């Protein structure tokens, strides 16, 4: 049977998915908004359908429009990518109800992982260590509530169970802020997510962000593809990612990897997923599981030689494949720099026309991007333009290779964060791998001023 997949996304990930489909002999349907007629992958797709105007709500988030396009073009499956509807359980459910295979885990698993309290319970049930805290119903009585918070110990973090994308979180430094912070978080969560339920976590003060890539076949078999370190971030947006995460406590790492596999086997996880952790003082603390492909998946692919997007497609479409931990070998160190259309100092988005550009190449360099000379970056979407990925035997050489790639790379016409990467890659704290999730904002950018 010939498979035909609708790619319900745009930009670099749509192109990434299209390339994987082509290699597997899968026919592709690209969908696009009226602001995206010039997207690169439209030229290579077997068919393409305009699904609405520029505003994401009316196009890439418009479920009826996407399902109509799927019906019209008679695809058998839908690839969600990341962002947009990728973690929308209702979308996954509607795809299945309309007769299209959603390429990812079941709607039920997406829903459970999207609810942070449920996700924590699930993780704990598989032996994964989570951030210490309180996830039962918050008592009405203020004194009991204060006692719970005091037992966790300040500073604490109040989080909305339905929160996401960095929203629905508040740090509480002392008891006198507790009640008002809880009330504000509940109100905000009710307005933003239609669910006011909150829970408490110990605030982990200066951790690294370490995540684990997993792949499951949906039948109870699962493997891991090791770790990534994504500590270089601003406002919870990752900027540089690497694989593997270095200098981890070996016992904690092995326990955590085993527990992650255990969870995936237990819930019969299907497709690719990422378990995100805060790592401090040799301990891993689970914060959430993303039930989709991640932007930074290429660094893992580079050190394993394992094509995660092809695995997602194969698993979902029931194509022949093997999924065995013993076949996964790790070699070298990979780094990814996210090039965004934004001012390197103010971080303001910088859409517009790319007048001229040159992409890097050479041994150990991978370049994932949908942009080209003359392309107009629309103002409506995420500012990610390109991902430059380098692979070398050691971290030091991967950094040097990245610097050389960045030297060759240029984009004219719009502002990008190219120079920020060049500065970060020679920064002593980064080079020594001593940075935590707070480093870029609290130290590097402040020292620059
Ligand atoms: P979201 O789903 O909104 O991305 P996460 O739970 O993944 O929310 O948290 C986003 C970020 O917030 C984390 O990467 C980390 O930087 C910070 N964070 C979350 N929980 C804690 C915590 N308990 N202590 C310290 N920082 C935290």
XYZ file of C-alpha atoms and ligand atoms in Angstrom:
476
model
C 0.000 0.000 0.000
C 1.221 3.502 -0.784
C 1.017 5.792 2.197
C 0.078 9.438 1.896
C 0.745 11.869 4.724
C -0.526 15.388 5.303
C 2.080 17.570 7.001
C 0.139 19.872 9.353
C 2.937 22.341 9.946
C 5.180 24.907 8.275
C 8.802 26.019 8.137
C 11.809 23.845 8.815
C 9.936 20.987 10.493
C 7.539 20.647 7.547
C 10.552 20.329 5.247
C 12.205 17.877 7.645
C 9.076 15.699 7.634
C 8.753 15.921 3.859
C 12.327 14.737 3.365
C 11.717 11.766 5.660
C 8.512 10.852 3.784
C 10.305 10.978 0.451
C 13.010 8.629 1.660
C 10.353 6.176 2.789
C 8.384 6.423 -0.476
C 5.453 8.118 1.250
C 3.403 10.633 -0.766
C 3.050 14.062 0.837
C 0.444 16.782 1.100
C 1.607 20.186 2.304
C -0.876 22.596 3.847
C -0.141 26.303 4.044
C -1.639 29.638 4.984
C -2.066 32.437 2.456
C 1.042 34.105 3.976
C 3.104 30.982 3.310
C 2.759 30.475 -0.448
C 6.519 30.699 -0.872
C 7.458 28.049 1.692
C 10.213 25.824 0.399
C 8.595 22.454 1.065
C 5.550 23.325 -1.075
C 7.770 22.921 -4.117
C 8.650 19.364 -3.217
C 5.312 18.115 -1.883
C 3.200 15.891 -4.120
C 0.188 18.107 -3.463
C -0.490 21.256 -1.507
C -3.636 22.860 -0.115
C -4.188 26.376 1.219
C -5.980 26.045 4.562
C -6.719 29.676 5.357
C -5.388 33.143 6.036
C -2.144 34.097 7.763
C -3.386 34.100 11.366
C -2.514 30.703 12.889
C -5.940 30.414 14.519
C -7.501 30.423 11.064
C -4.983 28.139 9.375
C -2.411 25.966 11.209
C -4.679 25.780 14.276
C -7.868 25.398 12.273
C -8.814 21.751 12.824
C -11.812 21.632 10.423
C -9.720 23.194 7.632
C -6.909 20.671 8.126
C -9.294 17.722 8.248
C -11.054 18.959 5.076
C -7.692 19.152 3.314
C -6.956 15.608 4.492
C -10.274 14.369 3.121
C -9.884 16.207 -0.147
C -6.450 14.763 -0.798
C -7.300 11.313 0.608
C -4.298 10.973 2.882
C -4.131 8.167 5.391
C -2.181 9.955 8.127
C -1.373 13.389 9.547
C 2.060 14.520 10.771
C 1.799 17.295 13.390
C 5.464 18.386 13.894
C 5.958 20.633 16.945
C 3.961 23.653 18.128
C 0.528 24.362 16.614
C -1.639 21.239 17.125
C 1.151 18.792 17.935
C 0.105 18.355 21.569
C -3.592 19.015 21.172
C -5.379 15.871 22.339
C -8.653 16.988 20.719
C -6.916 17.267 17.366
C -5.421 13.783 17.705
C -8.852 12.455 18.602
C -10.577 14.207 15.705
C -7.973 12.906 13.245
C -8.635 9.350 14.374
C -12.420 9.839 14.344
C -12.216 11.141 10.790
C -10.249 8.074 9.763
C -6.730 9.542 9.649
C -3.867 8.130 11.658
C -2.413 10.827 13.929
C 1.368 10.373 13.832
C 2.122 10.368 17.541
C 0.805 8.840 20.733
C -2.896 8.321 21.449
C -5.136 11.256 22.362
C -5.445 9.752 25.837
C -1.682 9.818 26.467
C -1.374 13.357 25.062
C -4.168 14.442 27.396
C -2.589 12.776 30.427
C 0.861 14.250 29.755
C -0.678 17.662 29.053
C -2.073 17.705 32.556
C 1.020 18.285 34.661
C -0.299 16.721 37.857
C -1.392 13.561 36.030
C 1.973 13.481 34.258
C 3.789 13.658 37.592
C 1.720 10.807 39.029
C 2.385 8.709 35.934
C 6.117 9.450 36.017
C 6.354 8.590 39.716
C 4.469 5.345 39.180
C 7.263 4.272 36.828
C 9.989 5.192 39.315
C 10.932 8.573 37.860
C 11.981 11.180 40.408
C 9.906 14.374 40.184
C 10.383 17.804 41.746
C 9.344 17.537 45.423
C 6.075 19.323 46.095
C 2.372 18.984 46.690
C -0.124 17.893 44.058
C -3.255 17.091 46.009
C -6.153 19.540 46.297
C -5.079 22.804 47.925
C -6.909 23.101 51.279
C -9.409 25.962 51.730
C -7.947 26.713 55.145
C -5.066 29.203 54.744
C -3.071 27.936 57.703
C -3.058 24.377 56.400
C -1.999 25.700 52.988
C 0.811 27.719 54.564
C 1.974 24.656 56.480
C 2.149 22.588 53.259
C 4.231 25.307 51.586
C 6.504 25.659 54.622
C 7.090 21.902 54.645
C 8.251 22.022 50.996
C 10.473 24.993 51.883
C 10.764 28.365 50.142
C 11.281 29.389 47.429
C 8.464 27.378 45.883
C 6.853 27.405 42.477
C 3.092 27.514 42.001
C 2.127 25.846 38.742
C -1.110 25.417 36.848
C -1.743 21.773 36.015
C -2.973 22.837 32.561
C -0.072 25.274 32.013
C 2.305 25.134 29.081
C 4.660 27.152 26.925
C 6.178 28.745 30.014
C 2.804 30.139 31.146
C 0.958 29.371 34.363
C 3.956 29.433 36.712
C 4.871 31.719 39.580
C 7.774 31.759 42.016
C 6.919 32.398 45.677
C 9.831 33.525 47.796
C 8.147 33.739 51.197
C 4.959 32.970 53.071
C 3.517 36.469 52.826
C 3.268 36.125 49.019
C 1.770 32.642 49.108
C -1.971 33.254 49.228
C -2.074 36.127 46.746
C 0.278 34.323 44.313
C -1.882 31.213 44.457
C -5.006 33.253 43.781
C -3.428 35.078 40.834
C -2.084 31.863 39.303
C -5.505 30.215 39.636
C -7.257 33.151 38.012
C -4.727 33.329 35.175
C -4.938 29.587 34.632
C -8.718 29.743 34.549
C -8.614 32.504 31.937
C -5.827 31.015 29.815
C -6.517 27.287 30.042
C -10.064 27.013 31.405
C -8.714 25.024 34.373
C -7.761 26.713 37.621
C -6.180 23.712 39.316
C -2.724 24.447 40.708
C 0.012 22.513 42.503
C 3.219 23.328 44.333
C 6.821 22.469 43.572
C 10.080 23.230 45.259
C 11.811 25.903 43.168
C 15.036 24.376 41.891
C 17.324 27.351 42.016
C 20.126 26.784 39.579
C 19.673 23.598 37.574
C 20.686 22.431 34.136
C 17.999 21.397 31.667
C 18.614 17.783 30.710
C 16.176 15.782 28.615
C 15.856 12.186 27.493
C 14.662 11.146 24.028
C 12.508 8.050 23.867
C 10.843 6.092 21.092
C 8.068 3.562 21.678
C 6.235 1.247 19.293
C 2.830 1.588 20.975
C 2.829 -2.092 21.840
C 4.928 -1.989 24.964
C 8.407 -1.882 23.486
C 10.512 1.261 23.925
C 14.101 2.488 23.705
C 15.960 5.633 24.700
C 18.312 7.671 22.525
C 20.233 9.234 25.374
C 20.329 12.750 26.740
C 20.409 16.347 25.540
C 21.494 19.431 27.451
C 19.404 22.505 26.655
C 20.486 24.791 29.482
C 21.303 27.763 27.264
C 17.894 29.407 27.223
C 16.198 32.767 27.473
C 12.680 33.041 28.861
C 12.414 29.246 28.660
C 13.261 29.372 24.933
C 16.187 27.119 24.120
C 18.941 28.688 22.027
C 21.769 26.130 22.001
C 21.271 22.395 22.518
C 23.753 19.545 22.723
C 23.888 15.788 22.865
C 24.865 14.070 25.000
C 24.516 16.058 28.241
C 27.963 15.798 29.842
C 29.191 15.393 33.429
C 26.090 13.673 34.753
C 26.171 11.394 37.758
C 26.326 7.948 36.202
C 24.145 6.173 38.754
C 21.409 8.826 38.630
C 21.565 8.815 34.846
C 21.252 5.059 34.529
C 18.397 4.932 37.022
C 16.588 7.711 35.187
C 17.081 6.155 31.751
C 15.710 2.840 33.050
C 12.740 4.562 34.671
C 11.945 6.460 31.444
C 11.916 3.221 29.453
C 9.836 1.654 32.183
C 7.243 4.437 31.855
C 7.083 4.151 28.059
C 6.646 0.391 28.249
C 4.016 0.687 30.959
C 1.852 3.215 29.095
C 2.603 1.574 25.722
C 3.941 4.868 24.466
C 3.765 5.288 20.695
C 6.200 7.368 18.669
C 8.864 9.855 19.731
C 8.758 11.604 23.085
C 10.965 13.637 25.374
C 11.110 13.589 29.144
C 12.383 16.904 30.459
C 14.298 17.179 33.722
C 15.885 19.810 35.882
C 19.282 18.503 36.978
C 20.941 19.819 40.116
C 23.351 18.305 42.685
C 23.548 15.000 40.816
C 19.770 14.528 40.847
C 17.226 14.426 38.011
C 13.820 16.028 38.668
C 11.151 15.317 36.046
C 9.163 18.374 34.965
C 7.242 17.253 31.889
C 6.982 14.912 28.933
C 6.592 16.306 25.431
C 4.627 13.905 23.277
C 6.006 15.062 19.928
C 9.193 15.696 17.972
C 11.364 18.447 19.500
C 13.106 21.270 17.646
C 16.438 19.958 18.940
C 15.989 16.343 17.782
C 18.856 16.605 15.233
C 21.587 16.587 17.898
C 20.370 13.167 19.025
C 20.164 11.950 15.431
C 23.748 13.057 14.832
C 25.246 11.130 17.748
C 23.151 7.993 17.174
C 22.717 7.970 13.397
C 19.066 7.194 14.166
C 16.435 9.063 12.128
C 13.756 9.962 14.682
C 11.283 11.392 12.166
C 11.460 8.277 10.008
C 10.888 6.200 13.151
C 7.760 8.253 13.922
C 6.431 7.620 10.412
C 7.327 3.940 10.367
C 5.728 3.263 13.738
C 2.540 5.173 12.944
C 2.114 3.620 9.514
C 2.992 0.104 10.614
C 6.033 -0.046 8.324
C 8.682 -2.634 8.983
C 11.288 -1.645 11.573
C 13.243 -2.864 14.548
C 13.375 -1.071 17.857
C 16.140 -2.512 19.981
C 18.287 -0.746 22.535
C 21.295 -2.843 21.576
C 21.224 -1.309 18.080
C 21.659 2.212 19.453
C 25.272 3.342 19.619
C 26.429 6.757 20.697
C 29.336 8.429 18.987
C 30.726 11.930 19.376
C 29.188 15.179 20.458
C 26.645 17.325 18.599
C 25.638 20.963 19.064
C 22.731 22.864 17.558
C 22.446 26.642 17.237
C 18.994 28.036 16.579
C 19.182 30.993 14.223
C 16.156 33.202 14.824
C 14.875 36.246 12.946
C 15.352 38.599 15.860
C 17.470 41.458 17.052
C 20.486 39.953 18.900
C 20.236 42.582 21.614
C 16.568 43.372 22.110
C 15.269 39.964 20.947
C 12.504 41.728 19.025
C 11.320 39.685 16.039
C 12.733 40.848 12.719
C 10.565 39.623 9.843
C 11.141 40.791 6.264
C 12.938 39.825 3.081
C 16.204 37.918 3.053
C 18.103 39.700 0.338
C 21.175 37.486 0.285
C 22.413 34.523 2.267
C 25.006 31.808 2.351
C 24.665 28.491 4.125
C 27.549 26.655 5.803
C 28.783 23.241 4.766
C 31.570 20.747 5.222
C 32.435 17.674 7.237
C 30.226 17.188 10.300
C 27.912 20.104 9.538
C 24.153 19.742 9.112
C 21.877 22.574 8.134
C 18.079 22.252 8.615
C 16.117 25.182 7.265
C 13.342 26.291 4.951
C 14.732 29.724 4.071
C 16.505 30.904 0.908
C 17.704 34.139 -0.717
C 14.703 36.310 -1.603
C 12.400 34.556 0.906
C 10.189 36.882 2.924
C 9.991 35.875 6.597
C 6.354 36.465 7.570
C 5.601 38.209 10.867
C 2.898 35.774 11.977
C 4.876 32.773 13.164
C 7.774 31.524 15.251
C 11.049 33.317 14.455
C 13.116 30.143 13.901
C 14.947 30.392 10.562
C 17.651 27.738 10.587
C 19.232 25.116 12.755
C 22.944 24.614 12.313
C 24.138 21.333 13.774
C 27.731 20.201 14.109
C 29.037 16.765 15.000
C 32.588 15.995 16.109
C 34.363 13.481 18.297
C 34.419 15.783 21.316
C 32.520 18.802 22.587
C 35.522 21.088 22.082
C 35.810 20.192 18.413
C 32.043 20.434 17.903
C 32.217 24.003 19.250
C 35.127 24.866 16.937
C 33.294 23.365 13.989
C 30.232 25.449 14.871
C 32.307 28.612 15.001
C 33.657 27.834 11.567
C 30.134 27.143 10.264
C 28.922 30.440 11.733
C 31.799 32.248 10.006
C 30.601 30.976 6.642
C 26.956 31.648 7.368
C 25.336 34.973 6.675
C 21.849 36.353 6.182
C 21.331 39.864 4.796
C 18.147 41.904 4.847
C 16.842 40.970 8.285
C 18.337 40.849 11.755
C 19.227 37.489 13.272
C 20.789 36.243 16.504
C 23.856 35.011 14.562
C 26.271 37.241 16.507
C 24.827 36.146 19.869
C 25.791 32.558 19.004
C 29.296 33.640 18.025
C 29.685 35.312 21.401
C 28.188 32.434 23.379
C 30.377 29.811 21.739
C 33.546 31.489 22.980
C 32.140 32.387 26.381
C 34.252 30.816 29.110
C 31.309 29.517 31.146
C 29.793 27.865 28.088
C 33.096 26.459 26.884
C 33.693 24.943 30.330
C 30.112 23.625 30.278
C 29.338 25.346 33.567
C 26.189 27.170 32.458
C 22.772 26.533 34.023
C 19.307 27.559 32.794
C 19.746 30.969 34.424
C 23.136 31.785 32.963
C 22.155 33.515 29.718
C 19.615 35.862 31.262
C 21.051 36.466 34.701
C 24.741 36.599 33.904
C 25.762 36.655 30.251
C 23.265 39.267 28.992
C 23.633 41.394 32.123
C 27.436 41.447 31.897
C 27.218 42.491 28.252
C 25.309 45.666 29.100
P 6.053 24.496 30.225
O 5.183 23.318 29.958
O 5.260 25.757 30.360
O 7.215 24.605 29.331
P 7.723 23.357 32.337
O 7.151 22.617 33.471
O 8.399 22.559 31.283
O 6.588 24.295 31.710
O 8.716 24.430 32.876
C 9.293 25.386 32.025
C 10.561 25.922 32.623
O 10.301 26.551 33.882
C 11.600 24.865 32.920
O 12.390 24.556 31.800
C 12.409 25.554 34.019
O 13.279 26.492 33.427
C 11.353 26.309 34.781
N 10.848 25.515 35.921
C 9.754 24.717 35.936
N 9.581 24.126 37.132
C 10.577 24.564 37.929
C 10.962 24.355 39.281
N 10.265 23.555 40.100
N 12.068 24.992 39.741
C 12.776 25.806 38.939
N 12.471 26.060 37.672
C 11.391 25.461 37.145
